[in-house]
Coordinates of C-alpha atoms in Angstrom, one line a residue:
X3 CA 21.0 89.2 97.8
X4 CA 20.4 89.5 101.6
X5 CA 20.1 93.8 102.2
X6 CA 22.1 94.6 105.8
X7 CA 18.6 95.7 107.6
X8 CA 17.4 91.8 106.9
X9 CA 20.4 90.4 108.9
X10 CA 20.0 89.3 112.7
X11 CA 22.1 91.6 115.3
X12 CA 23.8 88.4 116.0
X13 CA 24.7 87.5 112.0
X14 CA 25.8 91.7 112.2
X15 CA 28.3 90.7 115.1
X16 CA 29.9 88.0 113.4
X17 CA 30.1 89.5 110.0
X18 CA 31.6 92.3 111.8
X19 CA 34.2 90.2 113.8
X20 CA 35.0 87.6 110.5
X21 CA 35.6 91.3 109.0
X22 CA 33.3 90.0 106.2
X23 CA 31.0 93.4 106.8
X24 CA 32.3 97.2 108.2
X25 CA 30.9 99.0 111.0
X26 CA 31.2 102.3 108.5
X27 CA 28.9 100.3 106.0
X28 CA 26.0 98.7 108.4
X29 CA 25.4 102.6 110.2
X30 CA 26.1 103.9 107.3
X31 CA 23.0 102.0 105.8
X32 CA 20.8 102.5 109.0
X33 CA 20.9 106.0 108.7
X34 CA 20.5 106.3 105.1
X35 CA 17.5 104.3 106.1
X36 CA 16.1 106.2 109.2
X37 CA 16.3 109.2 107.4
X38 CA 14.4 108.2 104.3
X39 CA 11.9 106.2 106.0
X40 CA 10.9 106.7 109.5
X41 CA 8.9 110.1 108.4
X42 CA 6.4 107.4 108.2
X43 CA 6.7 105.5 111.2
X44 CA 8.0 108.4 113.4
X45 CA 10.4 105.4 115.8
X46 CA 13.0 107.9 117.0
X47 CA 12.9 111.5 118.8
X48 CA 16.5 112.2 118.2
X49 CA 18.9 110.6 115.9
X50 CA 22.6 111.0 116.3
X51 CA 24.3 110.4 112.8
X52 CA 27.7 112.0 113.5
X53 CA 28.2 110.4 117.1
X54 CA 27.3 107.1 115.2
X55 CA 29.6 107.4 112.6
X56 CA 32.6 108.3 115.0
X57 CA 31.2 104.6 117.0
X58 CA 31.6 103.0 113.9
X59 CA 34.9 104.1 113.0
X60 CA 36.2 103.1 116.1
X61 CA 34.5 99.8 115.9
X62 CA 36.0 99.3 112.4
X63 CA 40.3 100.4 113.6
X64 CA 39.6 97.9 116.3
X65 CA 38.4 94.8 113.9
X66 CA 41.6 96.0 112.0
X67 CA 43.8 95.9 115.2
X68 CA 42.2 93.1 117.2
X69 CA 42.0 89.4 117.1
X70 CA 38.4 87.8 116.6
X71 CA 38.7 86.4 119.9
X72 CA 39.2 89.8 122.0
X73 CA 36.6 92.0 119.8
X74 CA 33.5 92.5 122.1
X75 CA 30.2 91.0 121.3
X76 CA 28.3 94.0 119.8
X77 CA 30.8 95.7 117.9
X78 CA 29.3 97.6 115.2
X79 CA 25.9 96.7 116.2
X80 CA 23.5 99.7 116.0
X81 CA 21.4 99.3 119.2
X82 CA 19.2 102.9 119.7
X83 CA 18.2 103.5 123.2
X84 CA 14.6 104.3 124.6
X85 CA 14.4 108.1 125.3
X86 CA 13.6 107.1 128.9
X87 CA 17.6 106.4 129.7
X88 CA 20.6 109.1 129.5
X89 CA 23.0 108.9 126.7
X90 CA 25.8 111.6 127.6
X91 CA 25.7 114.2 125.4
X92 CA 22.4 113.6 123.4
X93 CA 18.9 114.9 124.1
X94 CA 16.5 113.4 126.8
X95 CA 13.1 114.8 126.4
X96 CA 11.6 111.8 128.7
X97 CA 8.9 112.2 126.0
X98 CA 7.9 115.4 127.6
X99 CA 7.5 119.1 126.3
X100 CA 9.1 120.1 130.1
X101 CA 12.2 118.1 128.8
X102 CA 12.7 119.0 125.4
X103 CA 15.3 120.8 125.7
X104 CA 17.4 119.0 128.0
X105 CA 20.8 117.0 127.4
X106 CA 22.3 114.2 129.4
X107 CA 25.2 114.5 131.2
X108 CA 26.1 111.0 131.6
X109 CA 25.3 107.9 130.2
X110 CA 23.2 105.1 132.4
X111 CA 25.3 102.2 133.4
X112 CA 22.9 99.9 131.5
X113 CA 24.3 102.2 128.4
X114 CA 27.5 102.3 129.4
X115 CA 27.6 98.5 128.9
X116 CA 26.2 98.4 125.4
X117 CA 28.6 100.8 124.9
X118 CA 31.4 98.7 126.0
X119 CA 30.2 95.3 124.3
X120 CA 31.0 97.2 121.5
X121 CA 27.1 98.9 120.3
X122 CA 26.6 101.8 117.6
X123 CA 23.9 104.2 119.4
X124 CA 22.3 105.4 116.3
X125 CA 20.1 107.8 118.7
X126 CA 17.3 107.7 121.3
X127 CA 13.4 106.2 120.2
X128 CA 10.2 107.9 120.5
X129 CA 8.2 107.0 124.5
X130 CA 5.2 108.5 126.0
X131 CA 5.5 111.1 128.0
X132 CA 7.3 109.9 131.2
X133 CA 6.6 106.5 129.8
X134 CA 3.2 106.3 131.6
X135 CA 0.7 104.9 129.2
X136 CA 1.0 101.8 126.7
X137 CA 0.7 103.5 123.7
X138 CA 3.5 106.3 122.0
X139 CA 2.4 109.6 121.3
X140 CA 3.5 112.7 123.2
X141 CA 3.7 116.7 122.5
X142 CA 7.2 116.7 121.8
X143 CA 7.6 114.2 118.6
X144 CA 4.8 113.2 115.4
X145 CA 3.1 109.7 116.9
X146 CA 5.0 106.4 116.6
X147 CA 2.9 104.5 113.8
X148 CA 3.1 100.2 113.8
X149 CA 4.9 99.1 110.5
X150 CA 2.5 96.8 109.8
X151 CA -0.2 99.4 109.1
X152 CA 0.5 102.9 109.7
X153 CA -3.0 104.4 111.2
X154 CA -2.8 101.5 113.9
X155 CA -0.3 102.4 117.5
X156 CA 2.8 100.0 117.7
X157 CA 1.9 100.0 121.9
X158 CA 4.4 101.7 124.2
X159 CA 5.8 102.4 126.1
X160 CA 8.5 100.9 124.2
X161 CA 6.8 102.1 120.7
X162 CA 9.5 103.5 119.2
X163 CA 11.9 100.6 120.2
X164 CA 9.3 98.4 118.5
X165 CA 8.7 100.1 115.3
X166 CA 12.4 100.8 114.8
X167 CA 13.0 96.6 114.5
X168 CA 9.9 96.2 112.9
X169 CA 10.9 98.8 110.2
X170 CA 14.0 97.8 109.5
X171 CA 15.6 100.8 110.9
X172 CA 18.0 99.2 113.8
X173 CA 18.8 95.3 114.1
X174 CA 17.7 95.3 117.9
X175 CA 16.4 97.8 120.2
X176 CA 16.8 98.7 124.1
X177 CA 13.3 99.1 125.9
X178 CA 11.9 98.9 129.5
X179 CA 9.1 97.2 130.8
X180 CA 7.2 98.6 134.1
X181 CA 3.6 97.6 133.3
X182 CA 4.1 95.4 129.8
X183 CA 6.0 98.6 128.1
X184 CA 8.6 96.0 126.2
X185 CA 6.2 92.9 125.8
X186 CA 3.2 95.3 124.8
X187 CA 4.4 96.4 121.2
X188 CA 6.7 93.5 120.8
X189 CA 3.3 91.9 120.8
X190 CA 1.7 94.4 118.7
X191 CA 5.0 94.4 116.0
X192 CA 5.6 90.8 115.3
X193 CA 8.5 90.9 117.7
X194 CA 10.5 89.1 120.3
X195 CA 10.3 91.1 123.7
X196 CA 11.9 89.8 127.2
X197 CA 11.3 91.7 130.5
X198 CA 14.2 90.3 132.4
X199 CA 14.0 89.3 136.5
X200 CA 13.9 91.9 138.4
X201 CA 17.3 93.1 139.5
X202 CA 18.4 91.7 136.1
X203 CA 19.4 95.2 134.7
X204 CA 20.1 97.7 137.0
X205 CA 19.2 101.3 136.4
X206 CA 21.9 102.9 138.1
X207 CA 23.3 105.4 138.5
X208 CA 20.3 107.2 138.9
X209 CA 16.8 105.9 138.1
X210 CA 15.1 104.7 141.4
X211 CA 14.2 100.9 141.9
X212 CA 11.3 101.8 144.0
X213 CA 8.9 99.1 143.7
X214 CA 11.2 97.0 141.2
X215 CA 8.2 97.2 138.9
X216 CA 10.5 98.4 135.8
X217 CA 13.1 97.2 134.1
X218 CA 15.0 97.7 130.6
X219 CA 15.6 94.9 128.3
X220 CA 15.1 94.1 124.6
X221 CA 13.3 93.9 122.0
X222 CA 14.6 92.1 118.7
X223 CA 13.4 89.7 115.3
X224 CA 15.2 86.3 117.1
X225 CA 15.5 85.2 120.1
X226 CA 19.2 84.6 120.2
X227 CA 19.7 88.3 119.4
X228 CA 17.3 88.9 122.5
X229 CA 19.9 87.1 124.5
X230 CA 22.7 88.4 123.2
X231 CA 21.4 91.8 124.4
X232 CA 20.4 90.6 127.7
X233 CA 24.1 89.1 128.7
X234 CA 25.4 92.8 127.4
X235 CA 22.9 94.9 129.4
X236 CA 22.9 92.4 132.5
X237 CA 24.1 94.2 135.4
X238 CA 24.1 94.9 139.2
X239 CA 25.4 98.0 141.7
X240 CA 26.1 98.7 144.8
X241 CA 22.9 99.9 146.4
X242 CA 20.4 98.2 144.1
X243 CA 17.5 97.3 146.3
X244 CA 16.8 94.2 144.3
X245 CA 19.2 91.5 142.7
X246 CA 18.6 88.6 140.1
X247 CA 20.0 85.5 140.4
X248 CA 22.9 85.1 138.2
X249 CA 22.9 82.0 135.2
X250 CA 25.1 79.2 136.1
X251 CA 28.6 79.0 136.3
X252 CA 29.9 79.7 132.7
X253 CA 27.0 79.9 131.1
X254 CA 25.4 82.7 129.1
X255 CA 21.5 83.8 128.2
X256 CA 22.7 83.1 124.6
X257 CA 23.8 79.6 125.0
X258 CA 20.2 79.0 127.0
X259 CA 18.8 80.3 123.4
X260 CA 20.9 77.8 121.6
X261 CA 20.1 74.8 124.0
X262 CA 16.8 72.4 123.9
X263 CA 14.5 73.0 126.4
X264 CA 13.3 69.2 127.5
X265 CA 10.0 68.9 128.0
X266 CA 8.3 71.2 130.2
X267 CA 5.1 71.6 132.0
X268 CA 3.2 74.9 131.2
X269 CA 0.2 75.9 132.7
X270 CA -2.1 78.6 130.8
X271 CA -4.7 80.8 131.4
X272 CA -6.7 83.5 129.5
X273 CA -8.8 85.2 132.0
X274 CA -7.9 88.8 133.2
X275 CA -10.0 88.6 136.8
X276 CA -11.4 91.4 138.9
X277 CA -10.1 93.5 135.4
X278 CA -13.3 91.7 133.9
X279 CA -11.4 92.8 130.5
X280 CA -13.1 90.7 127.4
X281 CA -10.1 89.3 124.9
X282 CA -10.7 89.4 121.4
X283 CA -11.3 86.4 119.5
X284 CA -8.1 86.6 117.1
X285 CA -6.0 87.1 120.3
X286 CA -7.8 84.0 121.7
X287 CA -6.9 82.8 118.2
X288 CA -3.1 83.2 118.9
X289 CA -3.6 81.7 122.5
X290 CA -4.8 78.5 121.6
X291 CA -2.7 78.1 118.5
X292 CA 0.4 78.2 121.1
X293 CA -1.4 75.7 123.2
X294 CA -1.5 73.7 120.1
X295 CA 2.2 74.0 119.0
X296 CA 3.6 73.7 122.8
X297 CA 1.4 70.3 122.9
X298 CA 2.8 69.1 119.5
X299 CA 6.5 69.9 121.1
X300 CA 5.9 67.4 123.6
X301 CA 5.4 69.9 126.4
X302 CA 2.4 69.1 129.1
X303 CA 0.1 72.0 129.5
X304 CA -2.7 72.2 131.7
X305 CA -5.1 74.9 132.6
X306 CA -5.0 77.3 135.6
X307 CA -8.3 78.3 136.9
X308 CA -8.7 81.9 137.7
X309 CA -5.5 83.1 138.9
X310 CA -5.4 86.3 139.5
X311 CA -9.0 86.9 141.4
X312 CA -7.9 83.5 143.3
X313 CA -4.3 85.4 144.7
X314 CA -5.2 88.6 144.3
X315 CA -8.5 88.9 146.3
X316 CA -10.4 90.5 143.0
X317 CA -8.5 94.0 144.5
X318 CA -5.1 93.7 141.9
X319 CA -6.7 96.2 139.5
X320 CA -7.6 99.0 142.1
X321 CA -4.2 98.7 144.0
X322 CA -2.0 98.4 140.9
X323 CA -3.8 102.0 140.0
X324 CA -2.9 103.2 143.0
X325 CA 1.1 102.3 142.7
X326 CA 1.0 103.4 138.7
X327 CA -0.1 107.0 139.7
X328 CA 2.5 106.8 142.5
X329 CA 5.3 105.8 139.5
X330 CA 4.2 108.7 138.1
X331 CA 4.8 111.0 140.2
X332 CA 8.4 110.3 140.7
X333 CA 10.4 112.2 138.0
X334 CA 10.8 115.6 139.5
X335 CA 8.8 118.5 137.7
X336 CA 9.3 122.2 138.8
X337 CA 5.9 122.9 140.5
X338 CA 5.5 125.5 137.7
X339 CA 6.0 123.3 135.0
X340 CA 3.4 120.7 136.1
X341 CA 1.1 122.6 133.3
X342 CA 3.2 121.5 130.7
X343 CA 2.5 117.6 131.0
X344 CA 0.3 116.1 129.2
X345 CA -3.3 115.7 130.3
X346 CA -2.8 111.6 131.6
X347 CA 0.4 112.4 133.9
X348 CA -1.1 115.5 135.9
X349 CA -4.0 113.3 136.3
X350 CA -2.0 110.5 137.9
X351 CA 0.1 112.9 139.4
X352 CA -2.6 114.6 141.1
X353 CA -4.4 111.1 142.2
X354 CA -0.6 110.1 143.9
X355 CA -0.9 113.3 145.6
X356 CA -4.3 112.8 146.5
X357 CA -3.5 109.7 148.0
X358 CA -2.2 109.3 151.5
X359 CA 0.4 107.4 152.4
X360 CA -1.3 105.0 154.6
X361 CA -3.6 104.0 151.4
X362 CA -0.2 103.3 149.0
X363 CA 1.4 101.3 151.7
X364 CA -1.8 99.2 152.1
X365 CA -1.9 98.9 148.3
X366 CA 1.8 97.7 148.3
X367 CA 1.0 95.2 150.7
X368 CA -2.2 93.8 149.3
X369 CA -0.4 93.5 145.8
X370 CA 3.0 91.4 147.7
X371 CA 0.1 89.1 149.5
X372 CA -1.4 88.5 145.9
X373 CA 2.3 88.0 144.8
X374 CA 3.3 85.7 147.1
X375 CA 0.3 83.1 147.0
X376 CA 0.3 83.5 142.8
X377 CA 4.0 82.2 142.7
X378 CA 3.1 79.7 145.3
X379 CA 0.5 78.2 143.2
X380 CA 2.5 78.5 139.9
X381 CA 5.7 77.3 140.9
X382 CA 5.0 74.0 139.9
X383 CA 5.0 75.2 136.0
X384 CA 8.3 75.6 134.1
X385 CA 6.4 78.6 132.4
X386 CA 3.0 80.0 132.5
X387 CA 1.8 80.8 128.8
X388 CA -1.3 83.8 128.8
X389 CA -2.1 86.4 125.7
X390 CA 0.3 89.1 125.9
X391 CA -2.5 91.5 125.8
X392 CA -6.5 91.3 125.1
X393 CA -6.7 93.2 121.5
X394 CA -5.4 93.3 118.2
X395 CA -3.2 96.7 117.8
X396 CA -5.3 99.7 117.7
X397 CA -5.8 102.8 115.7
X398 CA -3.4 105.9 116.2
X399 CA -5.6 108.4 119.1
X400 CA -7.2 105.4 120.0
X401 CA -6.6 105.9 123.7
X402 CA -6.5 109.8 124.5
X403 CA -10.1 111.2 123.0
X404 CA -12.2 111.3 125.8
X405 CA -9.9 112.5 129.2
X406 CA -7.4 110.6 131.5
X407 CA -9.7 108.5 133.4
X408 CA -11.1 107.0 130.5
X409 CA -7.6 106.9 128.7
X410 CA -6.5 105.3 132.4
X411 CA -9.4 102.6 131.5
X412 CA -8.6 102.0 127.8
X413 CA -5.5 101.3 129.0
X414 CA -6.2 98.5 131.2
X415 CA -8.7 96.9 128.2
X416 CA -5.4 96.8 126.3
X417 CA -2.8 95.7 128.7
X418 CA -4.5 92.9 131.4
X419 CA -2.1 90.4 131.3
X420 CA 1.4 91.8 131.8
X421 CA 1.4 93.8 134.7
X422 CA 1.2 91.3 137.2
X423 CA 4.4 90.3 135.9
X424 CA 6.1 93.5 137.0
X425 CA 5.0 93.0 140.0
X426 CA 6.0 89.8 141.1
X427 CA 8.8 90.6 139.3
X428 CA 8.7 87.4 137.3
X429 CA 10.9 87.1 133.9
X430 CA 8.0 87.2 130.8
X431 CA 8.4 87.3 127.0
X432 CA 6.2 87.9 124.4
X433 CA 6.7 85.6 121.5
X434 CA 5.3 86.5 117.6
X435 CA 4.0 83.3 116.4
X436 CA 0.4 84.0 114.9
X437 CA -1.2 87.0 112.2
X438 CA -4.4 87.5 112.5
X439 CA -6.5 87.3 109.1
X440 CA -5.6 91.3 108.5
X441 CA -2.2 90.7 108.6
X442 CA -1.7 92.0 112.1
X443 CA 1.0 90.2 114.4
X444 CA -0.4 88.9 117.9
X445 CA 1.6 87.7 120.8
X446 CA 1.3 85.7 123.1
X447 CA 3.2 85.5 126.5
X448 CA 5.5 83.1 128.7
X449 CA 5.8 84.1 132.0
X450 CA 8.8 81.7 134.0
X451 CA 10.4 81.0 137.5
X452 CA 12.0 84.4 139.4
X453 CA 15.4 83.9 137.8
X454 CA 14.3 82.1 134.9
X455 CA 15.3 84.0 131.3
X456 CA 16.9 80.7 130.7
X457 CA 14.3 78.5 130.3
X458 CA 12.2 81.4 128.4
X459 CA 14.7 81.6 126.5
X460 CA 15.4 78.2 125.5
X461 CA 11.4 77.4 125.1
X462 CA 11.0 80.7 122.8
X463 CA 14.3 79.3 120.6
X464 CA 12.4 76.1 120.1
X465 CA 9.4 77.6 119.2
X466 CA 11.0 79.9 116.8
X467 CA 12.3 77.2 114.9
X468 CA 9.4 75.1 114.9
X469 CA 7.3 78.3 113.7
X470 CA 9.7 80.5 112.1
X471 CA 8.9 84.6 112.3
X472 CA 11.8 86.9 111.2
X473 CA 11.2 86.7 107.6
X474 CA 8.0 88.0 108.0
X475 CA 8.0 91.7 107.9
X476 CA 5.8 94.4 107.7
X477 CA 5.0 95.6 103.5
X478 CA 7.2 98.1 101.9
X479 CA 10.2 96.8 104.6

């Protein structure tokens, strides 16, 4: 008999709405499960049990009251939120031992949706400290361990979002992606992560688009459920410096997931440029494999030569550092609390301060030249298919033993591929199709047009069902 945690988010809704399954019943069995099991994996910072259960009673008087056809799309859906993005009336530690303490006032209008499609918010998942590096241990909260093997790091900074699905501990998960954070442990979880255009999902009414290098989206077992998220969570304000351009006319990201693709033409590449990052062979593994299976679909793929040294003038590494320690630096900290952060974030911060202004302008500018000509030469492509990142996941501390810069470094061995991606601001997904011989899932990554979730979406479906991945989970799940 099929257990509730081994349903889709989608299969949840419909249950929910056919009244075949109750609200009380599937948050009822996430907690029982959270709290028995994720000691070990350590996916949330705070859970919420009494707020969910007060959700889910609601949910379940309106699938008594309501027709099918009015209920929302989520309803009864647990859906935990990254501890990055306010949830009114629950703890927001950002990660951070200078935020432990605080509470939100309000909830994000990203939030605010879910919560009107209907979602369960179970409580907020585990993030690095101010969501800085690609990895998911902080001061405030035991380290976020991958379900697959417990003494390796699920990624970040998304981590907790990741290991949550993995584990069998929420259906689906909301993350955000500024540098790789959603793709990067999607990748390193055997999941299905989409960083949305940018302008997709706005993060009003108060986090900053600045450089539109992050955004939230989601990270889930299918890609339909993927979808389903992103038509809840899609959303623009008034004042948003950057908007995405909406699907066609009556059409939805989840009938994108349910529609063939055609055949597409996909160019690839594998090399990380002026980075000079090697890429491990199982990962190369993974890469080719996809080739193979995109091939076999009837797709045309060709290679791209060099990409990013070609648009990017062999500088996108240096100026990329100079815009992530500027990111940084933009959550306010009392100047006496600076102490308190962890040793990577007063390093950044101190480089953004170091920096003058004339420098991060310059940097801006070089990385919107390199932009410009890199979409240029891949518009032709439908997608662009890469590695999502250069290793197999890593061991727990793997990152933060030997000081900042060389944690900065580490970092950028990991995670070469997916923040160009942010930058251009680009749609890109990781997809799970390939386990390495020690049982480890490795991604690779689709990259589409500006505005193009659709055909991600639709792509990723078909691979899915020509390689199926959501029965495979992690041992003991």
């Amino acid at each position: 008999m099929t257990r509730i945690h081994e349903l889709s988010a989608h299969r949840l809704a419909t249950l929910v709405h056919s009244r075949e399954l109750s609200p009380v019943e599937i948050t009822e069995h996430y907690l029982e499960r959270i709290e028995r099991l994720d000691p070990r994996y350590g996916s949330y910072i705070t859970v919420t049990p009494e707020k969910a259960l007060e959700q889910a009673r609601n949910a379940e008087k309106r699938v008594m009251a309501d027709t099918p056809d009015t209920l929302p799309p989520l309803l009864g859906v647990p859906v935990p939120v990254k501890d990055l993005d306010p949830v009114a009336g629950v703890r927001l530690t950002f990660g951070s031992r200078v935020f432990r303490d605080t509470t939100a006032s309000f909830d994000s209008d990203m939030v605010a949706a879910l919560r009107a499609a209907g979602a369960v918010l179970p409580g907020k998942t585990n993030t690095p400290e101010l969501g800085s590096s690609c990895y998911t241990e902080n001061e405030v909260a035991p380290p976020t361990r991958n379900p697959w093997d417990t003494a390796l790091s699920p990624g970040g900074s998304s981590g907790g979002a990741a290991a949550a699905v993995a584990a069998g501990l929420a259906p689906a998960a909301q993350g955000s992606d500024g540098g790789g954070s959603i793709r990067i442990p999607a990748s390193a979880c055997g999941l299905f992560g989409l960083k949305p255009t940018r302008g997709r999902i706005s993060g009003a009414p108060a986090k900053p688009d600045l450089l539109g290098l992050s955004t939230a989206g989601p990270l889930t077992r299918t890609v339909l459920d993927a979808a389903l998220l992103l038509d809840t969570m899609a959303l623009s304000r008034p004042g948003d410096y950057f908007t995405a351009p909406p699907p066609p006319p009556g059409r939805t990201f989840a009938d994108a997931a349910r529609r063939e693709p055609g055949t597409l033409r996909i160019g690839r590449y594998a090399a990380t440029g002026d980075l000079s990052v090697p890429v491990h062979p199982d990962v190369l593994a993974a890469y080719e494999e996809a080739t193979r299976l995109l091939t076999e679909l009837g797709h045309e793929v060709e290679e791209i030569p060099e990409p990013q040294d070609a648009h990017f003038g062999g500088t996108f590494g240096r100026d990329f550092a100079v815009v992530w320690a500027a990111m940084a630096s933009a959550t306010p900290v009392e100047p006496g609390r600076e102490r308190e952060l962890g040793p990577l974030n007063r390093w950044l911060r101190a480089r953004a301060r170091a920096t003058p202004v004339p420098d991060y302008i310059a940097a801006c500018a070089a990385l919107q030249r390199g932009v410009r000509s890199l979409v240029a030469a891949t518009a032709p492509y439908d997608a662009v298919l890469t590695p999502t990142l250069a290793l197999p996941p890593v061991p727990i501390g793997h990152f933060g033993a030997e000081g900042p810069e060389r944690e900065f470094r580490l970092m950028t061995e990991f995670t070469p591929f997916t923040s160009v991606y942010n930058v251009s601001g680009q749609p890109s997904v990781s997809v799970p199709l390939h386990w390495s011989e020690r049982g480890l899932p490795i991604g690779v990554m689709l990259s589409g047009r500006m505005g193009g979730e659709g055909t991600l979406l639709a792509l990723s479906a078909q691979l899915e069902a020509a390689r199926p991945w959501a029965h495979r989970v992690p041992p003991g799940v």
